[in-house]
PDB file of C-alpha atoms in Angstrom:
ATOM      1  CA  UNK A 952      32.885   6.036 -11.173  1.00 53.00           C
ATOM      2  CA  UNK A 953      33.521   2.664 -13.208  1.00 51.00           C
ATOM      3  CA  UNK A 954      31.400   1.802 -15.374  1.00 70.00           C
ATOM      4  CA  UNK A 955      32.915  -1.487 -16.360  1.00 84.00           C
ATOM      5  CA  UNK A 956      32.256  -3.265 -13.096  1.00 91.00           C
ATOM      6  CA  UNK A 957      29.990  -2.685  -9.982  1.00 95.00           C
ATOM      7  CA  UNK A 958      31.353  -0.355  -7.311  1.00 96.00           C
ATOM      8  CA  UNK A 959      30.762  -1.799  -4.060  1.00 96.00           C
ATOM      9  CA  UNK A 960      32.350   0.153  -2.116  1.00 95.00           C
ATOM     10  CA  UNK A 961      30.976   2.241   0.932  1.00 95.00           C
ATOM     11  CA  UNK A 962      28.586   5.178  -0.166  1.00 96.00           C
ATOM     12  CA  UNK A 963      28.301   3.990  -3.846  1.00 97.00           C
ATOM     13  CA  UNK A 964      24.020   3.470  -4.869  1.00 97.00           C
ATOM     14  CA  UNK A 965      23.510   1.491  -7.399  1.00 97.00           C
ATOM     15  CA  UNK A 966      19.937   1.019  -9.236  1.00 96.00           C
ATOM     16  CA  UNK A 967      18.711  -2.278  -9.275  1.00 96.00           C
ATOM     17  CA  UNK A 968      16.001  -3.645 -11.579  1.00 96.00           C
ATOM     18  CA  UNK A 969      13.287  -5.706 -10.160  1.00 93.00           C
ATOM     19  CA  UNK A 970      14.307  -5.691  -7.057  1.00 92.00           C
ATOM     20  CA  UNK A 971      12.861  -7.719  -4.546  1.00 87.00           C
ATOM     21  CA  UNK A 972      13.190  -9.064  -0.662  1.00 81.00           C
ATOM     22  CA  UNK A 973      11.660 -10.269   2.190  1.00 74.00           C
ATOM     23  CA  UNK A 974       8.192 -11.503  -0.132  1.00 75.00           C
ATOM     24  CA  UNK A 975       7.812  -7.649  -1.357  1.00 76.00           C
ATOM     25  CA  UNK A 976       6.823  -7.300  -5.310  1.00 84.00           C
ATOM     26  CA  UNK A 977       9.757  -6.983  -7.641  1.00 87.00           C
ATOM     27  CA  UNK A 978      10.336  -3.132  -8.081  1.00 92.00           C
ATOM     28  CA  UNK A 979      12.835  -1.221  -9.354  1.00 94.00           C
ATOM     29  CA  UNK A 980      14.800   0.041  -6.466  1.00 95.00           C
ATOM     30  CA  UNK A 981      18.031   2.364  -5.668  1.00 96.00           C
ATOM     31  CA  UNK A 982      20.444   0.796  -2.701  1.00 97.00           C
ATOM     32  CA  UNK A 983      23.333   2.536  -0.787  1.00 98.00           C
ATOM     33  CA  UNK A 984      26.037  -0.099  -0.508  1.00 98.00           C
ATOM     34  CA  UNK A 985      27.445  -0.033   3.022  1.00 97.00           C
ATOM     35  CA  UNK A 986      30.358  -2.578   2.216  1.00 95.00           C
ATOM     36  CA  UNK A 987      31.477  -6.295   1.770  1.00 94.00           C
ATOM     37  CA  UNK A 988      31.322  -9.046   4.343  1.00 91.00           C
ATOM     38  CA  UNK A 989      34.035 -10.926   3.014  1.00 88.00           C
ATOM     39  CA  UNK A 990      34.329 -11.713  -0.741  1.00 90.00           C
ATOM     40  CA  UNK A 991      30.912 -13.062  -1.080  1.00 94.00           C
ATOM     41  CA  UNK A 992      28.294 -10.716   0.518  1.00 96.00           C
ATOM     42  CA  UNK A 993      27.769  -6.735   0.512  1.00 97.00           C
ATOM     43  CA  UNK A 994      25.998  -5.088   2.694  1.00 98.00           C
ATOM     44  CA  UNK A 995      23.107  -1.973   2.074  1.00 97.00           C
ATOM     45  CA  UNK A 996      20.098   0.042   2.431  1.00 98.00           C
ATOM     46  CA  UNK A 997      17.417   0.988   0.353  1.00 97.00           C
ATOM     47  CA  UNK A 998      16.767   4.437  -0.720  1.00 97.00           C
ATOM     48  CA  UNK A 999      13.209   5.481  -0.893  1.00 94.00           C
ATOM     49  CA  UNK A1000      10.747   8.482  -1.490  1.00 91.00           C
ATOM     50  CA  UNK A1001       8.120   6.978   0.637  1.00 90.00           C
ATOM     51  CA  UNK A1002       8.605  10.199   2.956  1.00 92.00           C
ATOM     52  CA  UNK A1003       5.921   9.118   5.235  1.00 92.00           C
ATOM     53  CA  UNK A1004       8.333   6.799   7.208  1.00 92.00           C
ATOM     54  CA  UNK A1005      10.002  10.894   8.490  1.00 92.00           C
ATOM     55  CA  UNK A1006       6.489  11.642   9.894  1.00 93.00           C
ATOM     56  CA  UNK A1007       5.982   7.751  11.914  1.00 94.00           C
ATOM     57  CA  UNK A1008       7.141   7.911  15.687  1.00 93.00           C
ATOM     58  CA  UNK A1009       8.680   4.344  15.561  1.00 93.00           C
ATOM     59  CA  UNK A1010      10.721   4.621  12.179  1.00 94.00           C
ATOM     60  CA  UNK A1011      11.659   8.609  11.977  1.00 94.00           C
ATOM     61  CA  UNK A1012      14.956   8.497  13.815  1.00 95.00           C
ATOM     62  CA  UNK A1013      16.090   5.231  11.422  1.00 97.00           C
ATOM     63  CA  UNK A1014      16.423   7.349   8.004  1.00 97.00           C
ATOM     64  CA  UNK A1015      18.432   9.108   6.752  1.00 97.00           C
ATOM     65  CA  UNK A1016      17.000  12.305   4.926  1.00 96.00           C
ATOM     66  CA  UNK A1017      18.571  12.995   1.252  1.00 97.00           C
ATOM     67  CA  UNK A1018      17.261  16.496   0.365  1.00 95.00           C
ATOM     68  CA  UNK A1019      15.379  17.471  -2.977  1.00 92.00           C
ATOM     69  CA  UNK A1020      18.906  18.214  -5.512  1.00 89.00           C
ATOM     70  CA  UNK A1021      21.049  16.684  -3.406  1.00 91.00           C
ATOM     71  CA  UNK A1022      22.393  14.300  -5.771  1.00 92.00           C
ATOM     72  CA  UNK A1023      22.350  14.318  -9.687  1.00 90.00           C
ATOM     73  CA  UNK A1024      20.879  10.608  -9.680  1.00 92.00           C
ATOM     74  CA  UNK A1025      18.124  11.032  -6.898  1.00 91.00           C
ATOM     75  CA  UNK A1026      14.969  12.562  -8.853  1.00 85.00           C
ATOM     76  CA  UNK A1027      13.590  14.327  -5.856  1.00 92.00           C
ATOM     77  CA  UNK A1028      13.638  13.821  -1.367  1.00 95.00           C
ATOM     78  CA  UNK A1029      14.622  10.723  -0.091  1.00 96.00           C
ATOM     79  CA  UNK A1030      15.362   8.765   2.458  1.00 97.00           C
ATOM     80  CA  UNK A1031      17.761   6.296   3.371  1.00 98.00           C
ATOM     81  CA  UNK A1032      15.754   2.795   5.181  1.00 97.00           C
ATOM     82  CA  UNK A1033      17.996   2.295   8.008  1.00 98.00           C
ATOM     83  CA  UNK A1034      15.497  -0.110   9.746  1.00 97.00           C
ATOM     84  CA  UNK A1035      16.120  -3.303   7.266  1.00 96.00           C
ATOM     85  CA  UNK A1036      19.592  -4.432   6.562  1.00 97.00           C
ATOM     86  CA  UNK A1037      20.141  -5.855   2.483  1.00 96.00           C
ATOM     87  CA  UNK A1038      22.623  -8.626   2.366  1.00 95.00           C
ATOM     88  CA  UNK A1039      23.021  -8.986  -1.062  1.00 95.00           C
ATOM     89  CA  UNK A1040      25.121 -11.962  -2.918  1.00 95.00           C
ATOM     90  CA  UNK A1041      27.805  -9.833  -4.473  1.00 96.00           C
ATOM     91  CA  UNK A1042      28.088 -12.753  -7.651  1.00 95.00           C
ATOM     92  CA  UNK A1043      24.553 -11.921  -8.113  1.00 95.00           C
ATOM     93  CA  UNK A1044      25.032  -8.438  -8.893  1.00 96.00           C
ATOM     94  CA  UNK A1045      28.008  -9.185 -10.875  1.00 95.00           C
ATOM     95  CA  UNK A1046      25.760 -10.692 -12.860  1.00 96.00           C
ATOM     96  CA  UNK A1047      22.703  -8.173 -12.947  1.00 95.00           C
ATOM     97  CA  UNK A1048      26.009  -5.578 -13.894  1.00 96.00           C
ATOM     98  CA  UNK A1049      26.685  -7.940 -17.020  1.00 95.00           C
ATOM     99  CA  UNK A1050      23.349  -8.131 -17.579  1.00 95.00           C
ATOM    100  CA  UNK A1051      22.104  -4.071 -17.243  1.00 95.00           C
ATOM    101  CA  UNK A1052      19.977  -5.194 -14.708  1.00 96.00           C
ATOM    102  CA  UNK A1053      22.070  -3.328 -11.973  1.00 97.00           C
ATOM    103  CA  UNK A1054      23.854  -0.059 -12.666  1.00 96.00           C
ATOM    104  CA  UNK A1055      26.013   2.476 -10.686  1.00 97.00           C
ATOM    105  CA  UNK A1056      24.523   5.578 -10.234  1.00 96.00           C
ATOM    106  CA  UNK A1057      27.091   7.672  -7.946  1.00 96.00           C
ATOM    107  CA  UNK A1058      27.949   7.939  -4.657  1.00 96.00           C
ATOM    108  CA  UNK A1059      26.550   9.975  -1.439  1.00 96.00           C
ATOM    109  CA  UNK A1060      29.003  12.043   0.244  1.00 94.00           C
ATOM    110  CA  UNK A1061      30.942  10.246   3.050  1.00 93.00           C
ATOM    111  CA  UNK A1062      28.589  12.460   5.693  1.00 94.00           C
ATOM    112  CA  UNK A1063      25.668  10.188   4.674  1.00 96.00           C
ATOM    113  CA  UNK A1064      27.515   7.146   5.451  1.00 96.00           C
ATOM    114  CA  UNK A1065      28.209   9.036   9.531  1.00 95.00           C
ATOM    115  CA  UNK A1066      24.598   9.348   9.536  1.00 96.00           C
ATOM    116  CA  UNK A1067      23.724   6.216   8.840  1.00 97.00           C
ATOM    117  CA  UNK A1068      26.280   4.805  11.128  1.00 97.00           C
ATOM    118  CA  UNK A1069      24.472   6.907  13.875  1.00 96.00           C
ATOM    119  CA  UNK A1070      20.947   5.556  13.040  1.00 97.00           C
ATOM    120  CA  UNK A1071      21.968   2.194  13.047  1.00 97.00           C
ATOM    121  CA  UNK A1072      24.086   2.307  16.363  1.00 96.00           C
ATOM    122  CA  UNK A1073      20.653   3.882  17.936  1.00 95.00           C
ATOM    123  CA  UNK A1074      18.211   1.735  15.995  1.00 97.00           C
ATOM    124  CA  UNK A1075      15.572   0.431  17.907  1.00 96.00           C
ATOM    125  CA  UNK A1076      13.902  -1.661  14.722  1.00 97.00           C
ATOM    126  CA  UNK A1077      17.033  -3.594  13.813  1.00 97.00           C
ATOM    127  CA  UNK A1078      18.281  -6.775  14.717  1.00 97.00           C
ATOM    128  CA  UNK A1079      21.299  -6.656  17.574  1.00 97.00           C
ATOM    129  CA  UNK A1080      23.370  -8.645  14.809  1.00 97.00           C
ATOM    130  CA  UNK A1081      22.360  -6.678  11.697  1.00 97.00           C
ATOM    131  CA  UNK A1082      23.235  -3.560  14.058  1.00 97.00           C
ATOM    132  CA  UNK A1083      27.078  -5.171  14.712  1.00 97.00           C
ATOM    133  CA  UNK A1084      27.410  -6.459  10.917  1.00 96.00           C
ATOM    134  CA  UNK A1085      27.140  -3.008   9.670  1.00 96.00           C
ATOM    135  CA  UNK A1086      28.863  -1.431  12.363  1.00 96.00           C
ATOM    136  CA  UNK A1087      31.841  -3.708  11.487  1.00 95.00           C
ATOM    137  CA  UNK A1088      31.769  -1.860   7.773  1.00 93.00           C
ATOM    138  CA  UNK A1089      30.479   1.434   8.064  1.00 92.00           C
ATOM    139  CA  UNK A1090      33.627   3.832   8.052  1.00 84.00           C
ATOM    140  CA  UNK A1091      34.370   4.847  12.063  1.00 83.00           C
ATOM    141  CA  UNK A1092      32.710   8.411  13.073  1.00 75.00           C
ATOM    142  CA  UNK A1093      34.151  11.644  11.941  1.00 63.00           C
ATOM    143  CA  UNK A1094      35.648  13.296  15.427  1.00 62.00           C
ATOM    144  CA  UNK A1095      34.871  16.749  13.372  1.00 57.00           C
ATOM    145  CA  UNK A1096      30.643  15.555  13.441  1.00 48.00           C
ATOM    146  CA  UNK A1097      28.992  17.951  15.757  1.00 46.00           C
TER     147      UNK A1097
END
């Protein structure tokens, strides 16, 4: 993992300080970076703990479950928000980077990335075009998936 630039590539979460979109309070926030559009724009989820979105009928089948341990950077169960696409200005996290507002945490293993590919292609609660622009990233299904 580098730890002199921000990894953008597909499956690397980075922490971002203060995060904020769409009119919600600035909060620290963790985000799974799907890929770049481009040279410009990269695209992601959020990562979250609010596990009550697993137990709602309209959003349950757009996470992603991250078990308890999974990871050495995730503190406890999360999920992956599937259901709201982050295009993020990749010269403004350049910037957070330089700044220690945004750091690289690690990276989920590549089957976390198939199972977010299959959320999105069945999402009901995104856009048609958010659906295509992360199809268009998000590395092709494994033929070994069950």
């Amino acid at each position: 993992m580098s730890r002199d630039r921000v990894d953008l590539t597909a499956g690397a979460v980075l922490h971002i300080k203060g995060f904020s979109s769409r009119g919600h309070p600035a909060k620290n926030k963790y985000l799974l970076i799907l890929g770049c559009i481009g040279d410009s724009e990269v695209l992601g989820f959020l990562i979250s703990s609010q596990l009550g979105y697993l137990e709602q009928e309209s959003h349950k089948k757009e996470v992603v479950r991250i078990p308890d341990r999974a990871t050495a950077f995730l503190r406890s169960e999360s999920i992956i928000q599937c259901f709201e696409l982050e295009c993020l200005s990749i010269g403004s996290l350049c910037d957070g980077f330089e700044r220690a507002l945004v750091t690289n945490e690690g990276r989920l293993p590549t089957r976390y990335l198939h199972k977010v590919r299959e959320a999105v292609t069945e999402s009901r609660l995104l856009p048609q075009i958010d659906i295509e622009r992360a199809l268009r990233i998000l590395p092709p299904a494994s033929p070994m998936q069950p």
